Coordinates of C-alpha atoms in Angstrom, one line a residue:
X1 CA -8.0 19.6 -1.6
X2 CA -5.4 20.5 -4.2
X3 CA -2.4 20.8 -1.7
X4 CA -1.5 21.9 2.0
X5 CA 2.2 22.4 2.9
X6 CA 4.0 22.2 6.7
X7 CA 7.5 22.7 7.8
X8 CA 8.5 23.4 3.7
X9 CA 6.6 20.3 2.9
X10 CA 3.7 20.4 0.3
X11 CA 1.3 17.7 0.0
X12 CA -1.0 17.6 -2.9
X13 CA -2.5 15.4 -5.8
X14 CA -0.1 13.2 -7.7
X15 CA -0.4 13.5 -11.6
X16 CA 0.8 11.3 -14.4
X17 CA 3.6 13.1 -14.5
X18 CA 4.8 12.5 -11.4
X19 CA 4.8 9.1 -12.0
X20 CA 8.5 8.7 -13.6
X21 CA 9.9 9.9 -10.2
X22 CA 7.6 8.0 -7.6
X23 CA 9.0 4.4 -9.4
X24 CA 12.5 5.7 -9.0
X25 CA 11.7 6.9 -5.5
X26 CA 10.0 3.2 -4.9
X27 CA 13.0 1.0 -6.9
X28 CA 15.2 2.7 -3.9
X29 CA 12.9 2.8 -0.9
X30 CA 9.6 1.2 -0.8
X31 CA 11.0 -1.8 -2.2
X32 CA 14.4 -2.1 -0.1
X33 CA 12.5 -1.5 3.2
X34 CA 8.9 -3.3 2.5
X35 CA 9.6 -6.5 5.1
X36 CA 8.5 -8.6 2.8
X37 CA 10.4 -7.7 -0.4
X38 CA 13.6 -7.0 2.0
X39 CA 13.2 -10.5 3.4
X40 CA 13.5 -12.3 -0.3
X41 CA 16.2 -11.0 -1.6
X42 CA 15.1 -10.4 -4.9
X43 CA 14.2 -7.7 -7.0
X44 CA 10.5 -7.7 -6.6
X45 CA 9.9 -4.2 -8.4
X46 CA 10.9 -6.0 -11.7
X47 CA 8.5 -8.7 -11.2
X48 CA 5.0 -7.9 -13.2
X49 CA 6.5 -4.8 -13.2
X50 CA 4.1 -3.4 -16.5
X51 CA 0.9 -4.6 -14.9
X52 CA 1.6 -2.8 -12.0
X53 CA 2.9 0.3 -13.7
X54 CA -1.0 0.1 -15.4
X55 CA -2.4 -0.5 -12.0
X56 CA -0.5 2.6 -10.5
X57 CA -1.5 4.8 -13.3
X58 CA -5.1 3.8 -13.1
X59 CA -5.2 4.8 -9.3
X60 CA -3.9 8.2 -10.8
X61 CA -6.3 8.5 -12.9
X62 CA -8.5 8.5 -10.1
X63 CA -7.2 12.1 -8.7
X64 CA -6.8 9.6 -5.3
X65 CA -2.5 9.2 -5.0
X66 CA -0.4 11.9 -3.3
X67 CA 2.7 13.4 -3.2
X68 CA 4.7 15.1 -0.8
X69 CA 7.5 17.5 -2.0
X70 CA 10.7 19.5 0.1
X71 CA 10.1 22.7 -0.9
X72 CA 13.6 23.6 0.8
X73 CA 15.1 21.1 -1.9
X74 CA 14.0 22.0 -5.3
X75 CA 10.6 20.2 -4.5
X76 CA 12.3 16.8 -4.1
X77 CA 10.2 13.8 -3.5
X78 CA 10.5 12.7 0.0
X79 CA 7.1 10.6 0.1
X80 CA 4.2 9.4 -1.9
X81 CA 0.6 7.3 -1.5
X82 CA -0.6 5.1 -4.6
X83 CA -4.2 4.6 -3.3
X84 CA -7.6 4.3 -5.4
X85 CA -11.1 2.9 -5.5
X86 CA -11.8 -0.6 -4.4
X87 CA -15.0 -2.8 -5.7
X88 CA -16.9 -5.8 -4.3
X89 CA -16.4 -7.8 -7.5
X90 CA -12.4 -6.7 -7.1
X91 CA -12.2 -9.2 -4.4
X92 CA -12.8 -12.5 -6.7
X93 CA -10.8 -10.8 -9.4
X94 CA -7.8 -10.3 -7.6
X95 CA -8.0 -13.8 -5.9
X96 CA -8.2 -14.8 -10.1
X97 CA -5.3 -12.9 -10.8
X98 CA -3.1 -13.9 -8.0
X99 CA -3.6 -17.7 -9.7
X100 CA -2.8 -17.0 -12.5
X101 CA 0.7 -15.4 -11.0
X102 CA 3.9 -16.5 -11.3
X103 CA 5.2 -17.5 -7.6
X104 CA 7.9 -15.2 -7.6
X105 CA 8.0 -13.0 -4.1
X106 CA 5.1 -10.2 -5.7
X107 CA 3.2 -13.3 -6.7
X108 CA 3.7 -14.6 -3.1
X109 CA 2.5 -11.4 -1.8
X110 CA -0.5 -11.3 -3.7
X111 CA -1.8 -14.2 -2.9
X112 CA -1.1 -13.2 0.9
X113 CA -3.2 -10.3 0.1
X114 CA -5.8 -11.5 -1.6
X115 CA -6.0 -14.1 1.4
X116 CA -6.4 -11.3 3.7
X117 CA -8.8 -9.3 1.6
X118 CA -11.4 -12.5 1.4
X119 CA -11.2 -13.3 5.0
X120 CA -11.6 -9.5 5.9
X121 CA -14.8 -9.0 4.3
X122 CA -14.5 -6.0 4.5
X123 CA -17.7 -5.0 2.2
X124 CA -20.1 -6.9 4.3
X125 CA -18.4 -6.3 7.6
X126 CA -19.1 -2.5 7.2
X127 CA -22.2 -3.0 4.6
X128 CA -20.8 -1.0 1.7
X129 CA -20.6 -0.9 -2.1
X130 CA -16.7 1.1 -2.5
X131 CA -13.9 1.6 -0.4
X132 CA -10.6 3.5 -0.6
X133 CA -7.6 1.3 -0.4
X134 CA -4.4 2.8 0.8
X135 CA -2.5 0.8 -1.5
X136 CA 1.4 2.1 -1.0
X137 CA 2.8 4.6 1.0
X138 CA 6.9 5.5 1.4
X139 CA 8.2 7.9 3.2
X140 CA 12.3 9.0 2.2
X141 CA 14.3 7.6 5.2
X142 CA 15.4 11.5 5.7
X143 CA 11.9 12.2 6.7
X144 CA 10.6 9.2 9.0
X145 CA 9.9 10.0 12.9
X146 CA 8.6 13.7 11.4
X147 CA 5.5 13.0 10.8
X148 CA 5.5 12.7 7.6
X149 CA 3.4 9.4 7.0
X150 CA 0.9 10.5 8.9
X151 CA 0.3 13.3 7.5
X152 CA 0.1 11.8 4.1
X153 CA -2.7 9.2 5.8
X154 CA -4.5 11.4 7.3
X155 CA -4.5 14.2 3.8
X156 CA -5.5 10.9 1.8
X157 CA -8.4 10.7 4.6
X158 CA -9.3 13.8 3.5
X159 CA -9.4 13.1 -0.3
X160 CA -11.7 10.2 0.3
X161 CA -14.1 12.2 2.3
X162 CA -14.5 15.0 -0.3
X163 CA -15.1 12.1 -3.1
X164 CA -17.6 10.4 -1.0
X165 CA -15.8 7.2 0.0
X166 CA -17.4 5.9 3.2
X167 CA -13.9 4.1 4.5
X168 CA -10.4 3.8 3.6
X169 CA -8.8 0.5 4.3
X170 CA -4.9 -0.3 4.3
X171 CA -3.1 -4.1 4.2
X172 CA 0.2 -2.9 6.5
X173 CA 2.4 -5.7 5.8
X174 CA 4.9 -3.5 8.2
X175 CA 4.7 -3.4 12.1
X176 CA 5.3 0.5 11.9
X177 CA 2.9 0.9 8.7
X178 CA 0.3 -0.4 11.0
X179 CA 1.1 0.9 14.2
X180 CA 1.0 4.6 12.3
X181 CA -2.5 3.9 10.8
X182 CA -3.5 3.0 14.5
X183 CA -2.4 6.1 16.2
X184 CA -4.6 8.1 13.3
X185 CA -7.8 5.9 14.5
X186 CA -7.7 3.6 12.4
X187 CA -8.8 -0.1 13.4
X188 CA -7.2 -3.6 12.8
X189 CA -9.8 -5.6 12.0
X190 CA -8.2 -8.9 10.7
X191 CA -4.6 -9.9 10.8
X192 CA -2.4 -13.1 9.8
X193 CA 1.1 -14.2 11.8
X194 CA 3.4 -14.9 9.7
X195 CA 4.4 -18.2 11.1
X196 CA 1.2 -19.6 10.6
X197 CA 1.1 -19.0 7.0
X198 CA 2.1 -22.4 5.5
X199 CA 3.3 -23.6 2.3
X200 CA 2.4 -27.4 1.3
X201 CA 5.5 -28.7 3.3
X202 CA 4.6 -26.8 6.2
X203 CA 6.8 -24.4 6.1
X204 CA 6.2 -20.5 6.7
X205 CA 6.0 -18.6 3.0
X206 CA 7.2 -15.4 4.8
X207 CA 9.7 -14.7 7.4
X208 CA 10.4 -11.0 7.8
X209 CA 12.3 -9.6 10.6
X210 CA 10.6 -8.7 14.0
X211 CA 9.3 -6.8 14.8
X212 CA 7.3 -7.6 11.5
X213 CA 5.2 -10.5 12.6
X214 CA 2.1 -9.9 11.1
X215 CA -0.1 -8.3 8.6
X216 CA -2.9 -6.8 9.5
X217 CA -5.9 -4.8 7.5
X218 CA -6.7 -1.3 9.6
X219 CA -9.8 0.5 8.0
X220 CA -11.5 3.7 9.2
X221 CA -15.2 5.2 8.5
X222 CA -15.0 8.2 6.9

């Protein structure tokens, strides 16, 4: 697939050079309307902020992120997925790495996630050796309830199936992230309330507001 477009939208491949844009598109949406990054109140983008720039540039790398451009705007950026190959042996390193982490709020989340990711199991569940993991997705508030998300879920379905991935997974910290995944057949096969994720005093690490009350992990066969 190099790129489809649909009502003046064009979806295709993100490159390195797309990059600069996507982290300015992020610093003012995914980041201000993530629950759990708008629920801190601080600015979580700056926090390991090189190690993730690295990350995102090694999913890339990959030919597996996507961007979606307004071709009746100058091809402005109105949405984006950072997504790339997932390992068994990824699973102890990032539960190593969210240690190590300082426990600021991305700390806080990666731990979460790398909670959820254990208890999934989702290598053994389905009995397979690599999986595509939809790792962010943001949509440009001037283009939710179009479509627009899905879309780029169900193109990134489609990327995954032509390099041989035999499932895509997603950790939807968002009720709406999850309920969109759903309606594209995607499963939840382990989730985690909020409330009942403790610190040592007993009290809840995250409190987003409803109707975020959950994460969940939704995965598909491709």
């Amino acid at each position: 697939m190099t790129s489809n477009t649909k009502d003046g939208i064009t979806i295709r491949i993100m490159t390195e050079e797309d990059y600069k844009n996507v982290k300015v598109f992020m610093d003012d949406d995914f980041f201000k309307s993530e629950p759990l990054c708008q629920a801190s109140g601080e600015d979580v983008q700056r926090q390991n902020e090189e190690e993730n720039d690295e990350y995102h540039l090694s999913m890339i790398a990959q030919g597996t992120c996507l961007v979606a451009l307004d071709e009746n705007n100058g091809g402005r950026l109105v949405g984006f997925v950072l997504a790339g190959a997932q390992f068994p042996e990824d699973v102890e390193q990032h539960r190593i790495e969210a240690e190590a982490m300082e426990q600021h709020t991305w700390g806080r989340i990666c731990t979460l996630l790398s909670k959820i990711e254990q208890e999934a199991n989702l290598f053994g569940r389905f009995g397979i050796s690599k999986v595509l993991y939809s790792h962010i997705t943001s949509v440009d508030t001037s283009m939710r309830g179009k479509g627009l998300g899905s879309r780029l879920a169900a193109t990134l379905m489609e990327v995954g199936r032509s390099k041989g991935f035999p499932a895509m997974v997603a950790y939807c910290t968002s009720f709406f992230s999850a309920r969109q995944k759903e309606a594209l057949g995607m499963q939840c096969i382990y989730s985690l309330t909020y409330a009942d994720y403790k610190d040592a005093e007993g009290r809840p690490i995250f409190t987003p507001a409803a109707p975020h009350t959950m994460a969940r992990v939704m995965a598909i066969k491709l």
